[in-house]
Short mmCIF file of N, CA and C in Angstrom, two decimals:
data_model
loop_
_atom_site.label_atom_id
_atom_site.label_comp_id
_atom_site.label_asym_id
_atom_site.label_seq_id
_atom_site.Cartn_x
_atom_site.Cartn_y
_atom_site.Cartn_z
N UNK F 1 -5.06 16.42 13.52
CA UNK F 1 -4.89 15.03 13.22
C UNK F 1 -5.75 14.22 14.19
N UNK F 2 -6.53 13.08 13.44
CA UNK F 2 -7.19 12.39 14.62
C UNK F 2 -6.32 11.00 14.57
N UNK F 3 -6.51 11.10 15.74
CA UNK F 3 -5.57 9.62 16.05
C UNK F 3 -6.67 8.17 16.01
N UNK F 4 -6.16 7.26 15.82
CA UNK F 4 -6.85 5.84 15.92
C UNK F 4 -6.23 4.84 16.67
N UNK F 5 -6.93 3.82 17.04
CA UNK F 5 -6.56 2.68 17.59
C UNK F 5 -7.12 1.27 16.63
N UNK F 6 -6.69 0.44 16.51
CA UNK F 6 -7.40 -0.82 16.45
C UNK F 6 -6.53 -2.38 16.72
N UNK F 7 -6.85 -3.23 15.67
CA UNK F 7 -6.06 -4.36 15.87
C UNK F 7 -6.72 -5.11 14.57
N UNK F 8 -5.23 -5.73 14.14
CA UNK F 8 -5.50 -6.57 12.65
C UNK F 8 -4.88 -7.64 12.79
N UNK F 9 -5.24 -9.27 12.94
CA UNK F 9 -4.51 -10.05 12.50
C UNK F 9 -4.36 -10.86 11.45
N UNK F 10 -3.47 -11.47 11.07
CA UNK F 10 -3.59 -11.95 9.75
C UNK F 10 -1.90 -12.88 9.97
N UNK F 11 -2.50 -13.99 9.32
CA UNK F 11 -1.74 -15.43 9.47
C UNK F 11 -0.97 -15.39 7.85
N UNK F 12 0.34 -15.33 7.99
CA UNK F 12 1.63 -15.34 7.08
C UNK F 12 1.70 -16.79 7.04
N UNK F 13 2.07 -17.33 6.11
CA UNK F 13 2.90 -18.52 5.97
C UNK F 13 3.41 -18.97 4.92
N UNK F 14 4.99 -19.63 4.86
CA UNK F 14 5.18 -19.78 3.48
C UNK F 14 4.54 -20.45 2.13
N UNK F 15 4.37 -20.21 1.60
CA UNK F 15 3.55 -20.89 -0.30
C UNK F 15 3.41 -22.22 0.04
N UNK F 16 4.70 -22.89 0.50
CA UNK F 16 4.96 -24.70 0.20
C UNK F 16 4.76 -25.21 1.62
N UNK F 17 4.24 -24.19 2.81
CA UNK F 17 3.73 -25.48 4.08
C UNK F 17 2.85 -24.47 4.19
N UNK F 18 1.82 -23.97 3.54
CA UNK F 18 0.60 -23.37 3.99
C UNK F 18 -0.37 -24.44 4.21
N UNK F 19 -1.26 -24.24 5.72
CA UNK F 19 -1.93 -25.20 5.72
C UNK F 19 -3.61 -24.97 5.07
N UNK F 20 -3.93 -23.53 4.57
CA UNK F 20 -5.10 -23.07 4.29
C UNK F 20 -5.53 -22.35 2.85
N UNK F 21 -6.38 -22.46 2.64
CA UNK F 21 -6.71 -22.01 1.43
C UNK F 21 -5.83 -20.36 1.66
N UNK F 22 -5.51 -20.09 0.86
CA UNK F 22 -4.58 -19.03 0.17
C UNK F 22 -5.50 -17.72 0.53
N UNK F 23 -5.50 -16.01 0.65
CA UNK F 23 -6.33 -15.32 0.35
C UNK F 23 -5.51 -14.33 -0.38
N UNK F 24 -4.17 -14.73 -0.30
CA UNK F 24 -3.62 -13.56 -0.97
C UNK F 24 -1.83 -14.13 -0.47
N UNK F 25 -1.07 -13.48 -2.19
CA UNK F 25 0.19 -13.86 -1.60
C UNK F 25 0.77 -12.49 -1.86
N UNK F 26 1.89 -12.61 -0.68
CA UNK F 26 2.55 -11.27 -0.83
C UNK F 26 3.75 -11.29 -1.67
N UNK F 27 3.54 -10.34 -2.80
CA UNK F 27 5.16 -10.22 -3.62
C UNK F 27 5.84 -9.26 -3.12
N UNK F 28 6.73 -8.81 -3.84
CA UNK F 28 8.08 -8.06 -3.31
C UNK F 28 7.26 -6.73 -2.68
N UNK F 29 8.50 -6.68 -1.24
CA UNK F 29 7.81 -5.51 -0.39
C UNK F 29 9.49 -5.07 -0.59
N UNK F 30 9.65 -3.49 -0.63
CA UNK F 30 10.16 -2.38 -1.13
C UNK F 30 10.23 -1.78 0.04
N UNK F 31 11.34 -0.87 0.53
CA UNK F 31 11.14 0.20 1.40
C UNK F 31 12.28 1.19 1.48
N UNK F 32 12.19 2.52 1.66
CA UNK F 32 12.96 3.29 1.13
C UNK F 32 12.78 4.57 2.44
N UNK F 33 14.11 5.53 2.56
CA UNK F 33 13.78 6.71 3.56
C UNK F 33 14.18 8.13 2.41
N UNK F 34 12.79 8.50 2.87
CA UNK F 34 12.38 9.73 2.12
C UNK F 34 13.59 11.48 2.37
N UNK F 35 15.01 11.76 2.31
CA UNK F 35 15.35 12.70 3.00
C UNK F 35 14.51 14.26 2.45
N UNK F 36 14.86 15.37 3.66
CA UNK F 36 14.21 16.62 3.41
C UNK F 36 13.15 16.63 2.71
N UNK F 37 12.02 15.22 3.22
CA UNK F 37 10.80 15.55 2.91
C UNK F 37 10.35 15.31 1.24
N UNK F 38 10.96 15.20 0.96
CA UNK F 38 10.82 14.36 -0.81
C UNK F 38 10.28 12.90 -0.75
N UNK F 39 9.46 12.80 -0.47
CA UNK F 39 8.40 11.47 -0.92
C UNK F 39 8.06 11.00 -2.28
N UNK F 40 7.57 11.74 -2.70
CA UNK F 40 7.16 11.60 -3.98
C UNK F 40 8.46 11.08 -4.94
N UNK F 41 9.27 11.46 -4.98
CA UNK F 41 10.47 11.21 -5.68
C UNK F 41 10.64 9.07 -5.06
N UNK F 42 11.30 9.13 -3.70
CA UNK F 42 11.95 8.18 -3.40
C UNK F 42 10.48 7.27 -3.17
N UNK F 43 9.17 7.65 -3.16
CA UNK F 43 7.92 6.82 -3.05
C UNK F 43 7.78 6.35 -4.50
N UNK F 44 8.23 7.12 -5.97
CA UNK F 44 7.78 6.69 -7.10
C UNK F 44 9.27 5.39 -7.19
N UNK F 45 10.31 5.58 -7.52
CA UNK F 45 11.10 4.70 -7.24
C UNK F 45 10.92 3.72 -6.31
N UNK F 46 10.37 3.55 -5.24
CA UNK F 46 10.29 2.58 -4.49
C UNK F 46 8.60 1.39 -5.06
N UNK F 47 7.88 2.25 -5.71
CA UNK F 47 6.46 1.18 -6.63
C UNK F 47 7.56 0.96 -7.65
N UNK F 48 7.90 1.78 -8.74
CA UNK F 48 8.27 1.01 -9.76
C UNK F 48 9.79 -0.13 -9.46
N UNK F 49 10.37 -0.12 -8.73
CA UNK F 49 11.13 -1.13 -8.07
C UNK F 49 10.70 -2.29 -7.34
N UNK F 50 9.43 -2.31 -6.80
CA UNK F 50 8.68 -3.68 -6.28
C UNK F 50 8.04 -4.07 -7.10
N UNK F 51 7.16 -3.05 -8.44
CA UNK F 51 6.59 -3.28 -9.65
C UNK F 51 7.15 -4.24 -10.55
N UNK F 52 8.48 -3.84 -10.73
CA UNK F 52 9.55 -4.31 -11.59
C UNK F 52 9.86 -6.05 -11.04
N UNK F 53 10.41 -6.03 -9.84
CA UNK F 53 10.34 -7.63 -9.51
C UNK F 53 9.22 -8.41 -9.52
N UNK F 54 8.34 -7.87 -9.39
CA UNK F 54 7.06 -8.91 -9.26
C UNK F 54 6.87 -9.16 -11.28
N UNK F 55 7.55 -8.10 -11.85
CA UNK F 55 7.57 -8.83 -13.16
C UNK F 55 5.79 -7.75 -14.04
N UNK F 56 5.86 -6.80 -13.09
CA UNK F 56 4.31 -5.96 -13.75
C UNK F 56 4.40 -4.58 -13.78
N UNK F 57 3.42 -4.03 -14.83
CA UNK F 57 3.61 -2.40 -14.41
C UNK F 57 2.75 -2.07 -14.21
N UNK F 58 2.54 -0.71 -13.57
CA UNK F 58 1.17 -0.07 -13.35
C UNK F 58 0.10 -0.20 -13.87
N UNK F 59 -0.05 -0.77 -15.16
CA UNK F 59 -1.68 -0.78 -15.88
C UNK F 59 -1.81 -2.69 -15.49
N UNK F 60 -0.82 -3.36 -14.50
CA UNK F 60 -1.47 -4.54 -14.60
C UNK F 60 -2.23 -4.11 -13.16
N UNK F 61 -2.16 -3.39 -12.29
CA UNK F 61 -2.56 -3.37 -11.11
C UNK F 61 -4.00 -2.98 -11.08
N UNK F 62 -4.96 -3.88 -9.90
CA UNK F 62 -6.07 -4.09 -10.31
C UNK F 62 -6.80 -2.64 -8.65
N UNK F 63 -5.78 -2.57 -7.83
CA UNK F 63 -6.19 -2.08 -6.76
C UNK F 63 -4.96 -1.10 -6.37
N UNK F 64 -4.99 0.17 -5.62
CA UNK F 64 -3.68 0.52 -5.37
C UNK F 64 -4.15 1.56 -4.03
N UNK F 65 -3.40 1.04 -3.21
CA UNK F 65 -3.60 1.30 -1.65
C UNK F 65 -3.12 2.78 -1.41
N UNK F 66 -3.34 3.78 -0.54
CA UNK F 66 -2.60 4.63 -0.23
C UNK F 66 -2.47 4.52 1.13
N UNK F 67 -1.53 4.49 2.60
CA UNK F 67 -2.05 4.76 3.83
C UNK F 67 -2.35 6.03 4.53
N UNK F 68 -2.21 7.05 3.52
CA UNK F 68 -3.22 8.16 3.79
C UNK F 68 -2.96 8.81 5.12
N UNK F 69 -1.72 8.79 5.09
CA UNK F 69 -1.05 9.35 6.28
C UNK F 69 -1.27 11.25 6.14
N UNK F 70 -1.29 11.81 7.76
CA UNK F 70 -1.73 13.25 7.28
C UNK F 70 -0.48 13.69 7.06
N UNK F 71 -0.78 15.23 6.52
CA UNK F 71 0.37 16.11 6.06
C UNK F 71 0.92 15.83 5.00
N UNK F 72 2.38 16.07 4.75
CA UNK F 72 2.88 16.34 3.65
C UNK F 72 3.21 15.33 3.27
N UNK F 73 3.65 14.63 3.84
CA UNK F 73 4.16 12.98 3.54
C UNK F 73 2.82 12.28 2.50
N UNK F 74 1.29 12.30 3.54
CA UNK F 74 0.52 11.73 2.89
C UNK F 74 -0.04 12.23 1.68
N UNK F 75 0.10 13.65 1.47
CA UNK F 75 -0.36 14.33 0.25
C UNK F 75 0.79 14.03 -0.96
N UNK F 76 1.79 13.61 -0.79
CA UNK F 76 3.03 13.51 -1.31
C UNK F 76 2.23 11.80 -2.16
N UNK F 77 2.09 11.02 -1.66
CA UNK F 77 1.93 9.59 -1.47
C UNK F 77 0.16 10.17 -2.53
N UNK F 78 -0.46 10.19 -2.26
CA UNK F 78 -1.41 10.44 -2.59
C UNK F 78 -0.78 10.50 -4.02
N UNK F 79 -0.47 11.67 -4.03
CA UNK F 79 -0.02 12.36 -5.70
C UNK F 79 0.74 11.09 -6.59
N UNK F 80 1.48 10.73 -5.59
CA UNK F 80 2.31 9.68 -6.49
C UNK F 80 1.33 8.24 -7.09
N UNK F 81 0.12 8.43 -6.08
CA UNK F 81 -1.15 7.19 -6.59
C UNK F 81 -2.06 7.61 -7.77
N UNK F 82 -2.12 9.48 -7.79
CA UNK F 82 -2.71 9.66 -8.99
C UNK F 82 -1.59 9.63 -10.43
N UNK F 83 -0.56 10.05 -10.10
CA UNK F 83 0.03 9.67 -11.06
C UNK F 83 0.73 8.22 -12.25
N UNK F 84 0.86 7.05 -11.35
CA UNK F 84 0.93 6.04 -11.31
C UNK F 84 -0.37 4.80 -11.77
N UNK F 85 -1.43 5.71 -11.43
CA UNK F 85 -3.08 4.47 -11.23
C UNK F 85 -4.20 5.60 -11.86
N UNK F 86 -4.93 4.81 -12.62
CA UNK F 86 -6.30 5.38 -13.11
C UNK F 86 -7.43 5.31 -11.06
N UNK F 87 -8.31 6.31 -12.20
CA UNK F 87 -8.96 6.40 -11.03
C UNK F 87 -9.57 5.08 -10.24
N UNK F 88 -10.05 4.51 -11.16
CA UNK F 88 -10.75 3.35 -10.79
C UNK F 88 -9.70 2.44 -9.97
N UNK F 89 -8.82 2.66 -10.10
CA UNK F 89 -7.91 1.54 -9.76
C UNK F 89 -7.24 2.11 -8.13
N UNK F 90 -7.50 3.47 -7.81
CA UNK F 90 -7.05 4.01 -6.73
C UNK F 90 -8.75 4.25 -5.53
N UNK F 91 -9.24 3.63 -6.64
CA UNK F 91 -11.22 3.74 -5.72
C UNK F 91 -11.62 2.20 -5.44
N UNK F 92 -10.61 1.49 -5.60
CA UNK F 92 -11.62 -0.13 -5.74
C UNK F 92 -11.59 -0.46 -4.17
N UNK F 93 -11.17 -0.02 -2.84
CA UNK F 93 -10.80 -0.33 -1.97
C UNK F 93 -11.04 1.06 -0.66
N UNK F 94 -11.94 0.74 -0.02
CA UNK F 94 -12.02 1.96 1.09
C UNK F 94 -10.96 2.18 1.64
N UNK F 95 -10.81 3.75 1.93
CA UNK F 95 -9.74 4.42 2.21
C UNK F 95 -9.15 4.13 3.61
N UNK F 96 -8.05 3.79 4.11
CA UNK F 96 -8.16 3.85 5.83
C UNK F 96 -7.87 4.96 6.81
N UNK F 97 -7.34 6.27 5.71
CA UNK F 97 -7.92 7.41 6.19
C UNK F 97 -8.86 7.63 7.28
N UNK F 98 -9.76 7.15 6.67
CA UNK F 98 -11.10 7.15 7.83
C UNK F 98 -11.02 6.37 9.02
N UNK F 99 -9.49 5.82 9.49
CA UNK F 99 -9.62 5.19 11.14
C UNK F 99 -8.92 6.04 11.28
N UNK F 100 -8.30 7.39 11.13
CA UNK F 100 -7.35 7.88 12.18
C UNK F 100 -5.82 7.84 11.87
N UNK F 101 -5.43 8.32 12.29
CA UNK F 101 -3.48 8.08 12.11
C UNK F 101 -3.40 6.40 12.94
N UNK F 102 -3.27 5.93 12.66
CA UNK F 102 -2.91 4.51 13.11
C UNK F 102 -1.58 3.76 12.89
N UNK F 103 -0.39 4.88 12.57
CA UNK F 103 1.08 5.19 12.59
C UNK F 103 1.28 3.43 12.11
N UNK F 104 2.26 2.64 12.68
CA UNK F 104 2.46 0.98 11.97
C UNK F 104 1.58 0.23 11.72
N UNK F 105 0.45 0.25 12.22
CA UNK F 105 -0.72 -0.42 12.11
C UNK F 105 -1.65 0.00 10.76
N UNK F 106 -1.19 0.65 10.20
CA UNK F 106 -1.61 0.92 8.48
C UNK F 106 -1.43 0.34 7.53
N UNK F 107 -0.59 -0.43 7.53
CA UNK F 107 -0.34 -1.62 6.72
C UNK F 107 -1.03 -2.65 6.87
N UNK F 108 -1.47 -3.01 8.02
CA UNK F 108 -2.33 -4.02 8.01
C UNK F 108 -3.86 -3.66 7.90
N UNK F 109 -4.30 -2.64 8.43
CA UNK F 109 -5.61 -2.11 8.07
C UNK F 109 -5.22 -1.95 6.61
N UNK F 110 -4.44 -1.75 5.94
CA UNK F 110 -4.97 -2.22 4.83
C UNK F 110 -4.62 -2.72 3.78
N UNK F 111 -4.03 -4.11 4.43
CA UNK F 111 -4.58 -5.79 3.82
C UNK F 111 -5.41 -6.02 4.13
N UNK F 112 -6.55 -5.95 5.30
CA UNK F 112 -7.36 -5.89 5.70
C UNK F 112 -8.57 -5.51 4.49
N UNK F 113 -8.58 -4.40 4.37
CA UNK F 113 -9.61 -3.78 3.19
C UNK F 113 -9.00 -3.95 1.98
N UNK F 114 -8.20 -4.71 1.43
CA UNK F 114 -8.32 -5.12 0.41
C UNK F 114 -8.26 -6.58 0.28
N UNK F 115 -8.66 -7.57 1.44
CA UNK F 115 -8.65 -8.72 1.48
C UNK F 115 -9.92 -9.05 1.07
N UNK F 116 -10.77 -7.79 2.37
CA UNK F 116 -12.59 -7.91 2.05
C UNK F 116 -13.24 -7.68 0.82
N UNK F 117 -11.98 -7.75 -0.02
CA UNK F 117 -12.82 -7.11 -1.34
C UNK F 117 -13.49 -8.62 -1.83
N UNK F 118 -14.64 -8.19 -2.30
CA UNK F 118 -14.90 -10.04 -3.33
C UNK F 118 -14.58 -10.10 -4.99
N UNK F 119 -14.11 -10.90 -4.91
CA UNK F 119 -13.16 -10.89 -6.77
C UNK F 119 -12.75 -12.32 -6.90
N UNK F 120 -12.57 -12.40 -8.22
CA UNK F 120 -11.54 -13.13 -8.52
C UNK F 120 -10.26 -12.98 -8.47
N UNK F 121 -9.76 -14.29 -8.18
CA UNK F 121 -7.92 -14.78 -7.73
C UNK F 121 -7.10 -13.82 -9.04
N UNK F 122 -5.88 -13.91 -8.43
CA UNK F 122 -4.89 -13.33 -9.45
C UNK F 122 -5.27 -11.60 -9.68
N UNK F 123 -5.84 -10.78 -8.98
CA UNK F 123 -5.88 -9.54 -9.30
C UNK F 123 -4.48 -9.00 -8.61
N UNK F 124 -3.96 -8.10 -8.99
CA UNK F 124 -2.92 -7.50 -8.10
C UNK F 124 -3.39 -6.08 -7.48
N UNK F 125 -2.79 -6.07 -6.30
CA UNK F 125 -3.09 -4.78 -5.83
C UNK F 125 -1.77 -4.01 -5.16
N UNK F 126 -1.75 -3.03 -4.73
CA UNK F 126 -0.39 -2.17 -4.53
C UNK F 126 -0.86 -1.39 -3.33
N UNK F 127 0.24 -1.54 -2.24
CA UNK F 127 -0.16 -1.06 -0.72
C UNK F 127 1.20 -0.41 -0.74
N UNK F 128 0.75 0.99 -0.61
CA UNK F 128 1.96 1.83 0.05
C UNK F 128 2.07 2.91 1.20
N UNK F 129 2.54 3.08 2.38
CA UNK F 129 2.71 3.92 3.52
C UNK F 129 4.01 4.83 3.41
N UNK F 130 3.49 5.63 4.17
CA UNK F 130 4.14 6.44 4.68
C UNK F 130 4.17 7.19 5.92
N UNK F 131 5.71 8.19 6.54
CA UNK F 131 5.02 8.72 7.63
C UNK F 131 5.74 9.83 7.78
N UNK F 132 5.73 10.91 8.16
CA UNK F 132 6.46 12.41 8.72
C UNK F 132 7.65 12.39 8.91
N UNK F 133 8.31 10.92 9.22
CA UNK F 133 9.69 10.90 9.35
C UNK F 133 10.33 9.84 8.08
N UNK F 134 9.34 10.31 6.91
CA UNK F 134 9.57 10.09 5.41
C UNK F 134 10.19 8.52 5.05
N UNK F 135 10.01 7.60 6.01
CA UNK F 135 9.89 6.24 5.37
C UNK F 135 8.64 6.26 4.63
N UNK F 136 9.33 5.41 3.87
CA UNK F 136 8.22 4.92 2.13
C UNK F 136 8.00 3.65 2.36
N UNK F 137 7.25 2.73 2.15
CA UNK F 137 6.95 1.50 1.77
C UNK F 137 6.23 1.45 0.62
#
């Protein structure tokens, strides 16, 4: 496993006192604990349950994140992105794989890379982590 370091910031604020142009709003965040290593199970329930409130299903999603965590957890997570998302839709966004295990800091590396994407407004995209001690997001 290679390990990483970095740093991501990024300015939250609510819809009705934002003082800046918008780059992205966050809908329903989901989170779930994976027991004896079953990800895939409590990771597919935990998309189609944040899917479901935001009011969309898998073919509306324009981007779909994995955090590409190593081992079984992340191969678990992986599977559940091919099953869930066409290819294109699991390729629109560089992987963050490529910084390293970067354990909590994966979530934001990547809003990060899917902020930098250039597009038009209103696409949806789907960010999900995981880690060895089988929390799901």
């Amino acid at each position: 496993m290679v390990f990483g370091e970095g740093c991501v910031l990024v300015l939250l604020e609510a819809g009705d006192t934002a003082t800046g142009e918008p780059l992205a709003e966050i809908l329903p965040v989901h989170h779930r604990v994976a027991p004896r290593d079953d990800v895939t199970e409590v990771l597919t329930a935990t998309v189609h349950a944040a899917l479901a409130e935001a009011g969309v299903s898998p073919g509306d999603v324009w981007a779909a994140l994995p955090g590409d965590a190593p081992g079984t957890a992340g191969a678990q997570e992986r599977r559940v992105h091919e099953a869930l998302f066409d290819a294109p839709v699991r390729g629109r966004t560089a992987s963050v794989a490529l910084l390293g295990e970067t354990a909590a800091a994966t979530g934001a590396f990547q809003l990060a890379a899917l902020l930098s994407e250039p597009g038009e407004p209103g696409r949806l995209a789907l960010l999900t982590t995981t880690d060895p001690d089988g929390r799901s997001a």
